[in-house]
mmCIF file of C-alpha atoms in Angstrom:
data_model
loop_
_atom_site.group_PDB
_atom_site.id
_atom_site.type_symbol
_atom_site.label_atom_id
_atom_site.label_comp_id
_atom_site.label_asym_id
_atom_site.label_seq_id
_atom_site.Cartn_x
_atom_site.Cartn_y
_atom_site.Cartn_z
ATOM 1 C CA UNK A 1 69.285 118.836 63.499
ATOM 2 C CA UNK A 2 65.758 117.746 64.643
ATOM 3 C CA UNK A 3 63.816 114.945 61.919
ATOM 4 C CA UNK A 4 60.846 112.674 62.085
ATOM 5 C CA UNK A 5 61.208 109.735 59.909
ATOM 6 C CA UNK A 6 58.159 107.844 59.002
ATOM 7 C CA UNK A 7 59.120 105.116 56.277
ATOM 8 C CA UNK A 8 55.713 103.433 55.458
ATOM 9 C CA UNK A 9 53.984 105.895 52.961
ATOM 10 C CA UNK A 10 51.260 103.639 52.875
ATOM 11 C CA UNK A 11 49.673 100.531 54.707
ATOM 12 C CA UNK A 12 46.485 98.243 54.473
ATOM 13 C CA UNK A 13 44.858 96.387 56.673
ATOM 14 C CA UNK A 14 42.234 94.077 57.532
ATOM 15 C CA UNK A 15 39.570 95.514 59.808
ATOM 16 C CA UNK A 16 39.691 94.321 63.543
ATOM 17 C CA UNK A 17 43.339 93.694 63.062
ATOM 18 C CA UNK A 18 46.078 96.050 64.851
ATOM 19 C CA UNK A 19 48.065 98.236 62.933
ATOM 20 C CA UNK A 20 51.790 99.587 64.153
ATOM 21 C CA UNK A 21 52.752 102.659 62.232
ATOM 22 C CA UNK A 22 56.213 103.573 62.462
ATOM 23 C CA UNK A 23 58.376 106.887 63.593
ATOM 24 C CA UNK A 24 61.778 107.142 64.752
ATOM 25 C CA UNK A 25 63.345 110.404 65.435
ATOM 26 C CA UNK A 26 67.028 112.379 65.959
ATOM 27 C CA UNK A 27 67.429 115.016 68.549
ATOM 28 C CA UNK A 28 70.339 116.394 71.002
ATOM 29 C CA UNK A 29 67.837 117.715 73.246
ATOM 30 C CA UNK A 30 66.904 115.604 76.128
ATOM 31 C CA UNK A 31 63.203 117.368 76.669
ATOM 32 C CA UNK A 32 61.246 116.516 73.910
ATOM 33 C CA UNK A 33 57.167 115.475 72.977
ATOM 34 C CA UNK A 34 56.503 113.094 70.489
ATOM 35 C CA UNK A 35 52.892 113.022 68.992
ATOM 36 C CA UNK A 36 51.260 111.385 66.123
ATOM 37 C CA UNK A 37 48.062 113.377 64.703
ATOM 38 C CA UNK A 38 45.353 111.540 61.943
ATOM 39 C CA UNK A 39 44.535 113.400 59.265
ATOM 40 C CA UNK A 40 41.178 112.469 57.654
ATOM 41 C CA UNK A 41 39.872 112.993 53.871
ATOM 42 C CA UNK A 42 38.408 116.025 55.305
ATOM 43 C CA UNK A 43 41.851 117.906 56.075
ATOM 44 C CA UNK A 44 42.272 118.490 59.874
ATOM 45 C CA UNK A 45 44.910 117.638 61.823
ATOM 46 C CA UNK A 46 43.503 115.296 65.196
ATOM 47 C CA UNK A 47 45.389 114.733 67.499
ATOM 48 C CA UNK A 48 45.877 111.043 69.072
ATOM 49 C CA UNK A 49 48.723 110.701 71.376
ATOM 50 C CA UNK A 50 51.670 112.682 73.349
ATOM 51 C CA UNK A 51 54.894 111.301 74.974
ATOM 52 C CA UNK A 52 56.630 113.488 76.474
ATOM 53 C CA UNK A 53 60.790 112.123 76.703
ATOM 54 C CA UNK A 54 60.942 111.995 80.599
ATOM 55 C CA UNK A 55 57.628 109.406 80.236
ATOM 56 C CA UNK A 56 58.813 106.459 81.720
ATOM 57 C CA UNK A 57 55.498 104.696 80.611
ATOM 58 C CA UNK A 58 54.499 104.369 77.205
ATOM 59 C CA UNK A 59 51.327 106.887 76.660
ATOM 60 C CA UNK A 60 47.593 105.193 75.794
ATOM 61 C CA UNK A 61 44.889 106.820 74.333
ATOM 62 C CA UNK A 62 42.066 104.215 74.325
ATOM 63 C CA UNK A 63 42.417 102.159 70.941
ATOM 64 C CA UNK A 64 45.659 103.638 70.707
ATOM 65 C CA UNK A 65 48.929 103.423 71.929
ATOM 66 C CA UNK A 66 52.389 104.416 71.855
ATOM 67 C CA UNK A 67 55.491 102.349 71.808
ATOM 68 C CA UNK A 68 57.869 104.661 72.913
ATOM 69 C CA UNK A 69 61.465 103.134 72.416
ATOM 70 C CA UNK A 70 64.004 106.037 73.667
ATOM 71 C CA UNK A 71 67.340 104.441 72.867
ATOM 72 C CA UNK A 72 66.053 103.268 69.656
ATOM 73 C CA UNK A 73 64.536 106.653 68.985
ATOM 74 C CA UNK A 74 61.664 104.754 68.298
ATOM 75 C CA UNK A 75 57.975 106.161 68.770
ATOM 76 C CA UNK A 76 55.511 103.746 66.731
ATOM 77 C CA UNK A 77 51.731 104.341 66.978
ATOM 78 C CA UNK A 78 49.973 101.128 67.693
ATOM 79 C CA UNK A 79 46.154 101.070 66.948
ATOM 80 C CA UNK A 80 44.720 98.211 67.999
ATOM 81 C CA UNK A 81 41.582 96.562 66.544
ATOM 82 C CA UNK A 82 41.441 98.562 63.489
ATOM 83 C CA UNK A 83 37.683 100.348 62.004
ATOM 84 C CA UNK A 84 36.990 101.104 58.627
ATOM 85 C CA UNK A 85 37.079 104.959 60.450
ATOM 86 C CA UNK A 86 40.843 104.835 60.936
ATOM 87 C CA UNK A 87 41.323 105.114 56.984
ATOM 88 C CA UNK A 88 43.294 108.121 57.150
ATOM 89 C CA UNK A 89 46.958 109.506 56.871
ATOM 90 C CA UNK A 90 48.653 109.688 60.322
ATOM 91 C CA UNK A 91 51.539 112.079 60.821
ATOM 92 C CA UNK A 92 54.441 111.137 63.635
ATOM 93 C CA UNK A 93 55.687 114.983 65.170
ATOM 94 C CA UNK A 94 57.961 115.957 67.937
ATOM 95 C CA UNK A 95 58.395 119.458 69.512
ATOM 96 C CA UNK A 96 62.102 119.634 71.071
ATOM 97 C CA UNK A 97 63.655 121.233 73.752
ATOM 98 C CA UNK A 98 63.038 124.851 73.839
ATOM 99 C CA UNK A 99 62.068 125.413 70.353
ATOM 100 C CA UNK A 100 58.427 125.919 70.241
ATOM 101 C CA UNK A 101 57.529 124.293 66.595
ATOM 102 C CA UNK A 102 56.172 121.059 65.920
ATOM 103 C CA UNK A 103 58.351 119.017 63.185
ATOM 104 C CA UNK A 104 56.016 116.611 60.924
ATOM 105 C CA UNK A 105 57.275 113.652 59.186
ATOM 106 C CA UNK A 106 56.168 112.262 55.939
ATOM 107 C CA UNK A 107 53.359 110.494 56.998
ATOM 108 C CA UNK A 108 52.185 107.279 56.406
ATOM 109 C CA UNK A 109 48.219 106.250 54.614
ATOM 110 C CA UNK A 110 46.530 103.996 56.301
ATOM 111 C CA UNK A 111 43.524 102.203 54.699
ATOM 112 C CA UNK A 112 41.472 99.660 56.543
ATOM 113 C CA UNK A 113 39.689 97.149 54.439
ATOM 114 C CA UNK A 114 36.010 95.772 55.427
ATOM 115 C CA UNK B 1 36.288 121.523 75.204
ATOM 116 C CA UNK B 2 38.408 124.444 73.743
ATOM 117 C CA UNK B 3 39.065 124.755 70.678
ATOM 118 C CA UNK B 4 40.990 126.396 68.095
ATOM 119 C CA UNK B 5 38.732 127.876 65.251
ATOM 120 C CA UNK B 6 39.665 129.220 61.892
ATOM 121 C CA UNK B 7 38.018 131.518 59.303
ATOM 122 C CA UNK B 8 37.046 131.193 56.131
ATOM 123 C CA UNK B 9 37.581 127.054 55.893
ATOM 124 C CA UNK B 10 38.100 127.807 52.307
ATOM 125 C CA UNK B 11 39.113 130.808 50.405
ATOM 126 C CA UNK B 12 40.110 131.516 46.359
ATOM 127 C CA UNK B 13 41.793 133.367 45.246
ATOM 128 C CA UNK B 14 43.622 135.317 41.956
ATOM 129 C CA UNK B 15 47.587 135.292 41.814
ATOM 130 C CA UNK B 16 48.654 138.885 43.016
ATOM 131 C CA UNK B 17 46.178 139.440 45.349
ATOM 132 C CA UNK B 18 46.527 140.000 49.045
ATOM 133 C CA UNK B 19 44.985 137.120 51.397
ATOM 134 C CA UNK B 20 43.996 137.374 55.572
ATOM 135 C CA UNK B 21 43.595 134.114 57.037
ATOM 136 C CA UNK B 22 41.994 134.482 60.128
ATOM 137 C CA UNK B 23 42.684 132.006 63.410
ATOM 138 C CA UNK B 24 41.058 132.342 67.171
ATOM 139 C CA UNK B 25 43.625 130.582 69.373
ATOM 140 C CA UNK B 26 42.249 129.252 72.631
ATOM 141 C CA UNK B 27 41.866 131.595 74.864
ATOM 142 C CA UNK B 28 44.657 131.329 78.184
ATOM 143 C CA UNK B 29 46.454 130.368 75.185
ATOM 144 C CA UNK B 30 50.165 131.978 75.017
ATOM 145 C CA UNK B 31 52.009 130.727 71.814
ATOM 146 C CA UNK B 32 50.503 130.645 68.703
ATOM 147 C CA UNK B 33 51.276 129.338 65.017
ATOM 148 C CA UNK B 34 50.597 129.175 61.744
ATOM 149 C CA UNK B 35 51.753 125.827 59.323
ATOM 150 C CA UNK B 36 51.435 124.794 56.217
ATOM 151 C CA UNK B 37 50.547 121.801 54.170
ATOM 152 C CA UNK B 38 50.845 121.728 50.648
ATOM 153 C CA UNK B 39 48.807 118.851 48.471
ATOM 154 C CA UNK B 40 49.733 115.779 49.442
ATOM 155 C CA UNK B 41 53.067 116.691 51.135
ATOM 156 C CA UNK B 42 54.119 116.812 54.857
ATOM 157 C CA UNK B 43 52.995 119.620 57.485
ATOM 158 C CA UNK B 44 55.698 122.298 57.281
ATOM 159 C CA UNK B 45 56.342 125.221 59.801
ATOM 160 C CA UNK B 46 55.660 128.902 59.089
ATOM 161 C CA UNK B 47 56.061 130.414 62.382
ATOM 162 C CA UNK B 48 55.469 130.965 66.100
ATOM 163 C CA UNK B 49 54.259 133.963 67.741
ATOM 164 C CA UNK B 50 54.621 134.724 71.534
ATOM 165 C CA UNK B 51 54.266 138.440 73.024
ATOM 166 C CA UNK B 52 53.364 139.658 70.198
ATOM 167 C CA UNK B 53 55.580 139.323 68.270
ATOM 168 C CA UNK B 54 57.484 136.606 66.149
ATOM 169 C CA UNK B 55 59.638 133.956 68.050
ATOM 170 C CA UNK B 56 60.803 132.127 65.760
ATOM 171 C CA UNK B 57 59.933 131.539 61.047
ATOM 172 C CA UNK B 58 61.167 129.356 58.772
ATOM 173 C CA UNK B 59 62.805 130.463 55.420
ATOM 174 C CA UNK B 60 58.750 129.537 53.712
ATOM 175 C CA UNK B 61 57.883 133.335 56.221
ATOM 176 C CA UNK B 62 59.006 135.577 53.567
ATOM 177 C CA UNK B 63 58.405 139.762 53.009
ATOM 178 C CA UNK B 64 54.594 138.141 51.756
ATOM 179 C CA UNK B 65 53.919 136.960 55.015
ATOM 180 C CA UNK B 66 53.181 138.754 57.968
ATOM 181 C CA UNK B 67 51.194 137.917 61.664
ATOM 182 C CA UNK B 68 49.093 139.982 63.394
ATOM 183 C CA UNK B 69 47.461 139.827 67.084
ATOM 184 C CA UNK B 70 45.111 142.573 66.706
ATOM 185 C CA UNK B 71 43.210 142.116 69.712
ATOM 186 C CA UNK B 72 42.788 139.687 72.426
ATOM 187 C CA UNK B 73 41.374 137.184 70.631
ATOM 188 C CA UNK B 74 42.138 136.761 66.904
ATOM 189 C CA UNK B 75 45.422 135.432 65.138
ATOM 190 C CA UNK B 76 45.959 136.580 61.672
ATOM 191 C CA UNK B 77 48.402 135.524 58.857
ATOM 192 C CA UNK B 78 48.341 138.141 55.544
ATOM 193 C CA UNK B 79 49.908 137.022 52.507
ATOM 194 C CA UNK B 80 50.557 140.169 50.653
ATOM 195 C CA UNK B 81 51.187 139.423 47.498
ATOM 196 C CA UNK B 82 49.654 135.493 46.521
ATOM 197 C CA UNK B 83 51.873 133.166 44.035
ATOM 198 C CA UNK B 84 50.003 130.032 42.345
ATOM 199 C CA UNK B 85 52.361 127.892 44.793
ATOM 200 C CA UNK B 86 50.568 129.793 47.636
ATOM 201 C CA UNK B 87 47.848 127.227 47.398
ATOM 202 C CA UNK B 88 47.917 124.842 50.601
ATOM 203 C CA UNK B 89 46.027 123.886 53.654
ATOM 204 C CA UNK B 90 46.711 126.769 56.453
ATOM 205 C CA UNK B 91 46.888 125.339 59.910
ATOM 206 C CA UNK B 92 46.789 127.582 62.775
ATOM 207 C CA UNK B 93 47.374 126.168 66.461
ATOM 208 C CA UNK B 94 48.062 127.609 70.181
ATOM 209 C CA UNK B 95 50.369 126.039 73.099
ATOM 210 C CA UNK B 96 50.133 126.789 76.287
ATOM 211 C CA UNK B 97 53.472 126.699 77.079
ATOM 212 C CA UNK B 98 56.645 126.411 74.912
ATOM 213 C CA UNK B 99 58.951 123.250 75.210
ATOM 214 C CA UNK B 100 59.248 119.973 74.025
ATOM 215 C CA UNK B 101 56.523 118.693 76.252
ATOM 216 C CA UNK B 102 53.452 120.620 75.608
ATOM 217 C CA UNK B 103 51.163 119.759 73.091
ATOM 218 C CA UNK B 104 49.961 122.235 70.044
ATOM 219 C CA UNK B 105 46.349 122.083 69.483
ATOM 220 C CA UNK B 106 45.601 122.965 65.807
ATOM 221 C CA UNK B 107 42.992 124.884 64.512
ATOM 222 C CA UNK B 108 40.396 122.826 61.422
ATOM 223 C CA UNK B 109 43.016 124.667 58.597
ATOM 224 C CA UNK B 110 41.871 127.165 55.586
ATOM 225 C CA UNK B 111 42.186 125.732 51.934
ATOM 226 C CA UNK B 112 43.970 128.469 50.010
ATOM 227 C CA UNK B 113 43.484 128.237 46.273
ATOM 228 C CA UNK B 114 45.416 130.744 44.514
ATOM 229 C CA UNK B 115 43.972 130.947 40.110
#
């Protein structure tokens, strides 16, 4: 069975500080995409950051960053120098093998303070 | 850049009534989906849609729910019959390619509040 596990439900920080947000993950398959979306206040789902399982180098997305882990099933977001702006729940999901769907973990809220 | 845009961001409704939630995929899209988020709980899977017709649902995707592609453009998700636990935060979103490594690009969501 595919899961996304995401044990932080919620996190503060200090702004300008980095944040690590973690995911690990079970799957057979050996093709896989992890991503992590932010979802604001406002309700949509932004997306941040893909890796797909045949990455050998961990993805970046300008403040943010993926530590990508494979034997450890690991695939924590990193988002460094936090802004007030990243206040927002972030959701770790991975999209395996042939299947089509995206799996979602819990998600963990993230609040920045000034 | 492309997007994926749905219609109406927010729609009420009574309990009983029948619901279209509309979704334009982007367009040299070829898979296309429909999730679910209820308040303040994870992003859950309804189902996928590729050919026109349905690839894959979860146990949620019951005789209320149905898809529709009725042209070349629009996505549509018709709950038939609303219950009060109905009410969530749709999400459509469109793939270009199934497989583990191809990202989903989803859609702003409809609110559904079902009275």
């Amino acid at each position: 069975a595919q899961k996304i596990t995401q044990t932080q439900p919620g996190m503060f920080v200090q702004e300008k500080e980095a944040v690590t947000l973690d995911c690990t993950y079970d799957t057979s398959d050996q093709s896989y995409g992890l991503f992590w979306y932010k979802q604001p206040s406002s309700g949509e789902m932004i997306f941040l950051i893909y890796q797909g399982s045949y990455d050998e180098q961990n993805a970046t997305e300008g403040r943010y960053s993926l530590n990508f882990q494979k034997a450890r099933k690991s695939a924590n977001l990193v988002i460094s120098a936090s802004q007030l702006g990243d206040s927002a729940m972030y959701f770790c999901a991975m999209r395996a093998g042939r299947a089509s769907k995206i799996i979602f973990g819990s998600g963990t809220r993230l609040s920045i303070r000034p | 850049e492309p997007e994926v845009t749905q219609t109406p961001s927010h729609q009420v409704t009574q309990m009983g009534q029948e619901v279209i939630l509309r979704c334009v995929p982007i367009s040299n899209h070829l898979y296309f989906y429909w999730y679910r988020q209820i308040l303040g709980q994870k992003v859950e899977f309804l189902v996928s849609f590729y050919n026109n017709e349905i690839s894959e649902k979860s146990e949620i995707f019951d005789d209320q729910f149905s898809v529709e592609r009725p042209d070349g453009s629009n996505f549509t998700l018709k709950i038939r019959s609303t219950k009060l636990e109905d009410s969530a935060m749709y999400f459509c979103a469109s793939s270009p390619l199934a497989g583990g490594e191809n990202e989903q690009f989803f859609g702003p969501g409809t609110r559904l509040t079902v009275l």
